[in-house]
Coordinates of C-alpha atoms (C1' of nucleotides) in Angstrom, one line a residue:
Chain H
M9 CA 111.9 159.6 115.2
K10 CA 110.1 156.2 115.8
V11 CA 106.3 156.3 116.0
S12 CA 103.8 153.9 117.4
R13 CA 102.6 150.8 115.6
E14 CA 99.1 152.3 115.1
Q15 CA 100.8 155.4 113.6
V16 CA 102.7 153.0 111.2
A17 CA 99.4 151.3 110.1
E18 CA 97.7 154.7 109.8
N19 CA 100.6 156.2 107.7
R20 CA 100.6 153.3 105.3
Q21 CA 96.8 153.9 104.8
K22 CA 97.6 157.6 104.1
I23 CA 100.3 156.7 101.6
L24 CA 98.0 154.4 99.7
D25 CA 95.1 156.8 99.9
A26 CA 97.4 159.6 98.5
A27 CA 98.8 157.5 95.7
S28 CA 95.2 156.2 94.8
R29 CA 94.2 159.8 94.1
L30 CA 97.4 161.0 92.5
F31 CA 97.9 158.1 90.2
R32 CA 94.3 158.3 88.8
A33 CA 94.6 162.0 88.4
E34 CA 98.0 162.3 86.9
G35 CA 99.2 158.9 85.8
F36 CA 101.9 156.6 87.0
D37 CA 104.8 158.4 85.5
A38 CA 103.9 162.0 86.3
V39 CA 103.5 161.3 90.0
T40 CA 106.8 161.0 92.0
V41 CA 107.6 159.3 95.3
V42 CA 108.1 162.8 96.7
D43 CA 104.6 163.8 95.6
V44 CA 103.0 160.8 97.2
M45 CA 104.8 161.2 100.5
K46 CA 104.2 164.9 100.7
A47 CA 100.4 164.2 100.0
A48 CA 100.5 161.7 102.9
G49 CA 102.2 164.2 105.2
L50 CA 105.7 162.5 105.3
T51 CA 109.1 163.0 103.9
H52 CA 110.3 161.0 100.9
G53 CA 113.0 159.1 102.8
G54 CA 110.7 156.9 104.8
F55 CA 109.0 155.7 101.7
Y56 CA 111.3 152.7 101.5
G57 CA 110.2 151.4 104.9
Y58 CA 106.7 150.9 103.5
F59 CA 107.4 149.8 99.9
K60 CA 110.2 148.0 98.0
S61 CA 110.1 150.5 95.1
K62 CA 107.8 152.7 93.2
D63 CA 106.7 149.8 91.1
D64 CA 105.7 148.1 94.3
L65 CA 103.7 151.1 95.4
I66 CA 101.9 151.1 92.0
A67 CA 101.0 147.4 92.3
Q68 CA 99.9 147.7 95.9
T69 CA 97.8 150.8 95.1
L70 CA 95.9 148.9 92.3
T71 CA 95.3 146.0 94.7
Y72 CA 94.0 148.4 97.3
L73 CA 91.7 150.2 94.8
T74 CA 90.5 146.8 93.5
A75 CA 89.6 145.7 97.0
Q76 CA 87.7 148.9 97.6
G77 CA 85.9 148.5 94.4
A78 CA 84.8 144.9 95.3
R79 CA 82.5 146.5 97.8
A80 CA 80.6 148.3 95.1
D81 CA 77.0 147.9 94.1
T82 CA 76.6 144.8 91.7
D83 CA 73.2 145.8 90.2
L84 CA 74.0 146.7 86.7
A85 CA 71.4 149.4 86.3
R86 CA 72.2 151.2 89.4
Y87 CA 76.0 150.9 88.7
A88 CA 75.5 152.3 85.2
A89 CA 73.6 155.2 86.4
S90 CA 76.3 156.4 88.7
Y91 CA 79.0 155.3 86.6
L92 CA 77.8 157.3 83.5
S93 CA 77.1 160.4 85.7
P94 CA 78.8 163.8 85.0
A95 CA 80.0 163.6 88.7
H96 CA 82.0 160.5 87.9
R97 CA 83.3 161.8 84.6
D98 CA 84.6 164.9 86.4
D99 CA 86.1 163.0 89.3
V100 CA 89.1 161.2 87.8
A101 CA 91.0 161.3 91.0
G102 CA 88.3 159.5 92.8
G103 CA 86.7 157.4 90.0
C104 CA 87.0 154.1 88.4
P105 CA 90.8 153.1 88.3
I106 CA 90.1 151.0 85.1
A107 CA 88.8 154.0 83.2
A108 CA 91.7 156.3 84.6
L109 CA 94.6 153.8 84.4
G110 CA 93.4 150.6 82.5
A111 CA 95.2 151.5 79.3
E112 CA 98.6 152.5 80.9
T113 CA 98.5 149.5 83.4
V114 CA 98.9 147.2 80.5
R115 CA 102.6 148.5 80.3
Q116 CA 103.2 148.2 84.0
T117 CA 104.6 145.1 86.0
P118 CA 102.8 141.8 85.8
E119 CA 101.7 142.5 89.5
A120 CA 100.1 145.8 88.6
R121 CA 98.3 144.2 85.7
A122 CA 97.1 141.3 87.7
A123 CA 95.6 143.5 90.3
L124 CA 93.5 145.6 87.9
A125 CA 92.6 142.4 85.9
E126 CA 91.1 141.0 89.0
G127 CA 89.0 144.0 89.5
L128 CA 87.7 143.5 85.9
R129 CA 86.8 139.9 86.4
N130 CA 85.1 140.6 89.7
R131 CA 83.0 143.3 88.1
I132 CA 81.8 141.1 85.3
E133 CA 81.0 138.3 87.6
G134 CA 79.3 140.5 90.1
F135 CA 77.0 141.9 87.3
A136 CA 76.2 138.5 86.0
A137 CA 75.5 137.1 89.4
S138 CA 73.2 139.8 90.4
A139 CA 71.1 139.8 87.2
P140 CA 67.5 138.6 87.2
L141 CA 67.0 134.9 86.2
T142 CA 67.6 134.5 82.5
E143 CA 69.8 132.3 80.4
A144 CA 73.4 132.6 81.7
A145 CA 74.9 133.2 78.3
I146 CA 72.6 136.2 77.7
V147 CA 73.3 137.7 81.1
R148 CA 77.1 137.4 80.7
R149 CA 76.9 139.1 77.4
A150 CA 74.9 142.0 78.9
A151 CA 77.4 142.2 81.6
I152 CA 80.4 142.4 79.5
G153 CA 78.9 144.5 76.7
S154 CA 77.5 147.0 79.2
Y155 CA 80.7 147.2 81.2
A156 CA 82.8 147.8 78.1
A157 CA 80.5 150.6 77.0
M158 CA 80.7 152.3 80.4
V159 CA 84.5 152.3 80.6
G160 CA 84.7 153.5 77.0
A161 CA 82.1 156.2 77.5
V162 CA 83.7 157.7 80.6
I163 CA 87.1 157.8 78.7
L164 CA 85.4 159.4 75.6
A165 CA 83.5 161.8 77.7
R166 CA 86.6 162.9 79.5
L167 CA 88.4 163.4 76.2
A168 CA 85.8 165.4 74.6
Q169 CA 86.5 169.1 75.3
D170 CA 83.0 170.2 74.0
P171 CA 80.8 169.8 77.2
T172 CA 77.7 169.1 75.0
L173 CA 79.4 166.2 73.4
A174 CA 80.8 165.1 76.7
D175 CA 77.3 165.0 78.3
E176 CA 75.8 163.3 75.1
V177 CA 78.2 160.4 75.2
L178 CA 77.3 159.7 78.8
E179 CA 73.5 160.0 78.2
Q180 CA 73.4 158.2 75.0
T181 CA 75.6 155.2 76.3
H182 CA 73.3 155.1 79.3
A183 CA 70.2 154.8 77.3
W184 CA 71.9 152.3 74.9
I185 CA 72.8 150.1 77.9
L186 CA 69.4 150.2 79.4
E187 CA 67.8 149.3 76.0
G188 CA 70.2 146.5 75.7
T189 CA 69.6 145.0 78.9
K190 CA 65.8 144.9 78.6
R191 CA 66.1 142.7 75.5
Chain A
M17 CA 125.2 168.0 57.0
K18 CA 122.5 169.7 55.0
V19 CA 120.0 167.4 53.2
S20 CA 117.7 167.9 50.3
R21 CA 114.2 169.4 50.7
E22 CA 112.6 166.1 49.8
Q23 CA 114.8 164.4 52.5
V24 CA 113.5 166.9 55.0
A25 CA 109.8 166.1 54.2
E26 CA 110.7 162.4 54.3
N27 CA 112.5 162.6 57.6
R28 CA 109.6 164.6 59.2
Q29 CA 107.2 161.8 58.0
K30 CA 109.7 159.3 59.6
I31 CA 109.8 161.0 62.9
L32 CA 105.9 161.2 63.1
D33 CA 105.7 157.6 62.1
A34 CA 108.1 156.5 64.8
A35 CA 106.4 158.6 67.3
S36 CA 102.9 157.2 66.4
R37 CA 104.1 153.7 67.1
L38 CA 106.1 154.4 70.1
F39 CA 103.6 156.6 71.9
R40 CA 100.8 154.1 71.4
A41 CA 103.0 151.2 72.5
E42 CA 104.6 152.8 75.5
G43 CA 102.8 156.0 76.4
F44 CA 103.8 159.6 76.2
D45 CA 106.0 159.8 79.3
A46 CA 108.0 156.6 78.7
V47 CA 109.0 157.5 75.2
T48 CA 111.9 159.9 75.0
V49 CA 113.0 162.3 72.2
V50 CA 116.1 160.1 71.8
D51 CA 114.0 157.0 71.3
V52 CA 111.9 158.7 68.7
M53 CA 114.8 160.1 66.6
K54 CA 116.8 156.8 66.9
A55 CA 113.7 155.0 65.5
A56 CA 113.5 157.5 62.7
G57 CA 117.1 156.9 61.9
L58 CA 118.5 160.3 63.1
T59 CA 120.2 161.7 66.1
H60 CA 118.5 163.6 68.8
G61 CA 120.1 167.1 68.3
G62 CA 118.1 167.5 64.9
F63 CA 114.8 167.2 66.7
Y64 CA 114.3 170.8 67.4
G65 CA 114.5 171.7 63.7
Y66 CA 111.3 169.8 63.3
F67 CA 109.4 170.4 66.5
K68 CA 109.2 173.1 69.1
S69 CA 109.3 170.7 72.0
K70 CA 108.3 167.2 73.0
D71 CA 104.8 168.5 73.8
D72 CA 104.6 169.9 70.2
L73 CA 105.6 166.4 69.0
I74 CA 102.8 164.8 70.9
A75 CA 100.2 167.2 69.7
Q76 CA 101.4 166.9 66.1
T77 CA 101.5 163.2 66.3
L78 CA 97.9 163.0 67.5
T79 CA 96.9 165.2 64.7
Y80 CA 98.6 162.9 62.2
L81 CA 97.0 159.8 63.7
T82 CA 93.6 161.5 63.6
A83 CA 94.0 162.5 59.9
Q84 CA 94.9 158.9 59.1
G85 CA 92.0 157.6 61.0
A86 CA 89.7 159.9 59.1
R87 CA 90.3 157.7 56.1
A88 CA 88.9 154.6 57.8
D89 CA 85.7 152.7 56.8
T90 CA 82.5 154.5 58.3
D91 CA 80.3 151.4 58.2
L92 CA 79.7 150.5 61.8
A93 CA 79.4 146.8 61.4
R94 CA 82.5 146.4 59.3
Y95 CA 84.5 148.8 61.5
A96 CA 83.3 146.9 64.7
A97 CA 84.5 143.6 63.3
S98 CA 87.9 144.7 62.6
Y99 CA 88.1 146.8 65.9
L100 CA 87.1 144.0 68.0
S101 CA 89.5 141.4 66.5
P102 CA 92.3 139.7 68.3
A103 CA 94.6 141.3 65.8
H104 CA 93.7 144.9 66.7
R105 CA 93.8 143.9 70.5
D106 CA 97.3 142.7 70.0
D107 CA 98.5 145.5 67.9
V108 CA 98.7 148.4 70.5
A109 CA 101.4 150.2 68.4
G110 CA 99.5 150.2 65.3
G111 CA 95.9 150.3 66.7
C112 CA 93.4 152.9 67.7
P113 CA 95.1 155.9 69.3
I114 CA 92.0 156.7 71.4
A115 CA 92.0 153.1 73.0
A116 CA 95.8 153.3 73.5
L117 CA 96.2 156.9 74.6
G118 CA 92.7 158.5 75.3
A119 CA 92.9 158.2 79.0
E120 CA 96.3 159.8 79.3
T121 CA 95.7 162.4 76.6
V122 CA 93.3 164.1 79.0
R123 CA 96.3 165.2 81.0
Q124 CA 98.3 166.4 78.1
T125 CA 98.2 170.0 76.5
P126 CA 94.9 171.5 75.1
E127 CA 96.5 171.1 71.6
A128 CA 97.0 167.2 72.1
R129 CA 93.5 166.9 73.6
A130 CA 91.9 168.9 70.8
A131 CA 93.5 166.5 68.2
L132 CA 92.2 163.3 69.7
A133 CA 88.8 164.9 70.5
E134 CA 88.4 165.8 66.8
G135 CA 89.1 162.1 66.0
L136 CA 86.4 161.1 68.4
R137 CA 83.8 163.5 66.8
N138 CA 84.6 162.4 63.3
R139 CA 84.1 158.8 64.2
I140 CA 80.7 159.3 65.7
E141 CA 79.6 161.5 62.7
G142 CA 81.0 159.1 60.3
F143 CA 79.1 156.2 61.8
A144 CA 75.9 158.2 62.0
A145 CA 76.1 159.4 58.5
S146 CA 76.6 156.1 56.9
A147 CA 74.0 154.3 58.8
P148 CA 70.8 153.0 56.9
L149 CA 67.9 155.5 56.9
T150 CA 66.4 155.4 60.3
E151 CA 65.4 158.2 62.8
A152 CA 68.5 160.3 63.3
A153 CA 68.3 160.2 67.1
I154 CA 68.3 156.3 67.2
V155 CA 71.2 156.3 64.6
R156 CA 73.2 158.6 66.8
R157 CA 72.6 156.7 69.9
A158 CA 73.8 153.5 68.2
A159 CA 76.9 155.2 66.9
I160 CA 77.8 156.6 70.4
G161 CA 76.9 153.4 72.3
S162 CA 78.6 151.1 69.9
Y163 CA 81.8 153.2 69.8
A164 CA 82.1 153.5 73.5
A165 CA 81.7 149.7 73.8
M166 CA 84.3 149.1 71.2
V167 CA 86.9 151.4 73.0
G168 CA 86.1 150.1 76.3
A169 CA 86.3 146.3 75.2
V170 CA 89.7 146.8 73.5
I171 CA 91.0 148.4 76.7
L172 CA 89.5 145.6 79.0
A173 CA 90.7 142.9 76.6
R174 CA 94.3 144.2 76.7
L175 CA 94.2 144.4 80.4
A176 CA 92.9 140.8 81.0
Q177 CA 95.8 138.5 81.3
D178 CA 93.8 135.4 81.0
P179 CA 93.5 134.9 77.0
T180 CA 90.1 133.3 77.6
L181 CA 88.6 136.3 79.2
A182 CA 90.4 138.6 76.7
D183 CA 88.9 136.8 73.7
E184 CA 85.4 136.6 75.4
V185 CA 85.4 140.4 76.0
L186 CA 86.0 141.0 72.4
E187 CA 83.4 138.5 71.2
Q188 CA 80.6 139.2 73.6
T189 CA 81.0 143.0 73.0
H190 CA 80.8 142.4 69.2
A191 CA 77.7 140.3 69.6
W192 CA 76.2 142.9 71.9
I193 CA 76.8 145.6 69.5
L194 CA 75.3 143.7 66.6
E195 CA 72.2 142.8 68.6
G196 CA 71.9 146.5 69.6
T197 CA 72.2 147.9 66.1
K198 CA 69.6 145.6 64.8
R199 CA 66.9 147.0 67.0
Chain Z
dT14 C1' 105.0 150.5 138.6
dG15 C1' 109.4 152.8 137.4
dT16 C1' 113.7 153.1 134.9
dA17 C1' 117.5 152.0 131.2
dC18 C1' 118.3 151.0 126.9
dA19 C1' 117.6 148.7 122.3
dT20 C1' 114.9 149.2 118.5
dC21 C1' 113.3 151.4 114.5
dA22 C1' 110.1 155.0 111.9
dG23 C1' 111.0 159.2 110.1
dT24 C1' 114.3 162.9 108.3
dG25 C1' 116.9 165.3 104.8
dA26 C1' 121.3 165.6 102.5
dA27 C1' 123.4 163.2 98.9
dC28 C1' 124.0 159.7 95.1
dG29 C1' 123.9 158.3 90.0
dC30 C1' 121.2 158.6 86.2
dG31 C1' 118.5 159.9 82.2
dC32 C1' 115.6 163.2 80.7
dG33 C1' 114.6 167.7 77.5
dT34 C1' 116.9 171.1 75.5
dT35 C1' 121.0 174.0 73.6
dC36 C1' 124.8 174.9 70.8
dA37 C1' 129.1 175.0 68.1
dC38 C1' 130.4 172.6 64.4
dT39 C1' 130.2 169.9 59.8
dG40 C1' 129.5 169.4 55.2
dA41 C1' 126.0 168.7 51.5
dT42 C1' 122.6 171.5 49.1
dG43 C1' 121.0 174.8 46.1
dT44 C1' 121.5 179.5 44.5
dA45 C1' 123.8 183.5 42.1
dC46 C1' 126.7 184.7 38.6
Chain M
dT26 C1' 126.3 174.7 31.9
dG27 C1' 130.1 175.5 35.6
dT28 C1' 131.9 177.5 39.5
dA29 C1' 131.9 179.9 44.3
dC30 C1' 129.7 180.5 48.3
dA31 C1' 125.9 181.1 51.5
dT32 C1' 122.5 178.3 53.7
dC33 C1' 121.0 175.3 56.9
dA34 C1' 119.9 169.9 58.2
dG35 C1' 122.0 166.9 60.9
dT36 C1' 125.7 165.7 64.5
dG37 C1' 127.0 164.8 69.2
dA38 C1' 129.0 166.8 73.4
dA39 C1' 127.2 169.5 77.1
dC40 C1' 123.7 171.8 80.2
dG41 C1' 120.7 172.0 84.3
dC42 C1' 117.1 169.5 86.4
dG43 C1' 114.3 166.2 88.7
dC44 C1' 113.9 161.5 89.3
dG45 C1' 114.2 157.0 92.2
dT46 C1' 117.0 155.4 95.6
dT47 C1' 120.4 155.2 99.7
dC48 C1' 122.0 156.3 104.1
dA49 C1' 123.9 158.3 108.5
dC50 C1' 121.4 160.2 111.9
dT51 C1' 117.6 161.4 115.4
dG52 C1' 114.5 160.7 118.9
dA53 C1' 110.1 158.5 120.6
dT54 C1' 108.6 153.8 121.3
dG55 C1' 108.3 149.7 123.7
dT56 C1' 110.7 146.0 126.2
dA57 C1' 113.4 143.8 129.9
dC58 C1' 114.3 144.1 134.6

DNA sequence: TGTACATCAGTGAACGCGCGTTCACTGATGTAC
DNA sequence: TGTACATCAGTGAACGCGCGTTCACTGATGTAC
């Protein structure tokens, strides 16, 4: 049955929210259109009223996640502290989309890649812009180096099955970044 | 038809080599058993004479890749130079399995995870062991922080569609690591 | 404001397809004599 | 060393299943009068 215009907007939101969590938790291929619609409280047939295809959903979900991420803290030290926390490591479904999906997004459509790539660019520029006044080249180097270390560390910490090693990767990378940005 | 024992060993090698490249290039889900066997020059029916299942192939391929990786250079500076090269960034199929598959391996079987996790542990210990004589804690921090930055940088560089940004991520991370390990 | 009807969001059965896996068969290998 | 035969690696058709996608239908919405 037809639903109101507000309901349509709300349902679109619900589909994107469900897809955001499911894709990060299980990857693009393992999540089906049926899974996403069920998680959004709808049946699968209605999906194509909202999105052209599953690939379209992937691209729009990454755009949605990037837009959300653009509102994050741009202070590098504070960002690193929360990024390199055990809470973030353990929350794949709600965590950084680049750490969860960056590697496999390289094989998705150009639209999907473009969405995440914009998130990457925003993050680096945000860090560089909010840094204390130093030489621009040094600030940019710290922004890129630190961000690469954060993304890598979360991936490594999630991979390590030994909890001691997983914690150590986060802590040591955090300390390493703090030392590096004080140079 | 039956083939010789040497041929069997050679075919197993070919299957693992084909799987190693295909999985890194396209991900676990996108590569089919038919793809792997075709790339190895065989038909798909014979697959189950070599492996119990596709999951078994995934786990054994990661073990195979980790064993190969164990023979790599343990000098951090030399390793970083080649890891952070455009050649490595552009060679997903032949490159570091952790950068290509680390994030999605978290969702695979415990056997698959264990194989890559061992590669991670070996790498960190190799870097730490081959470092010049300094305080052990500092060496370990540099090993972990640098490795996290390398893995993250290659993933970010592959994601960035803008070639200038992709090159910059590699170069800046490389410089950042060199500065950090000279402390 | 109230009524009549066109619109269209959501439903669920159905589709074609490609996947992982199985299996009867083939014929070269390698062993027993 | 040569021969006879059991073994078994590889083949390709076939399977059941779940995927992305389509579509006829339903009934609440929202517009026209």
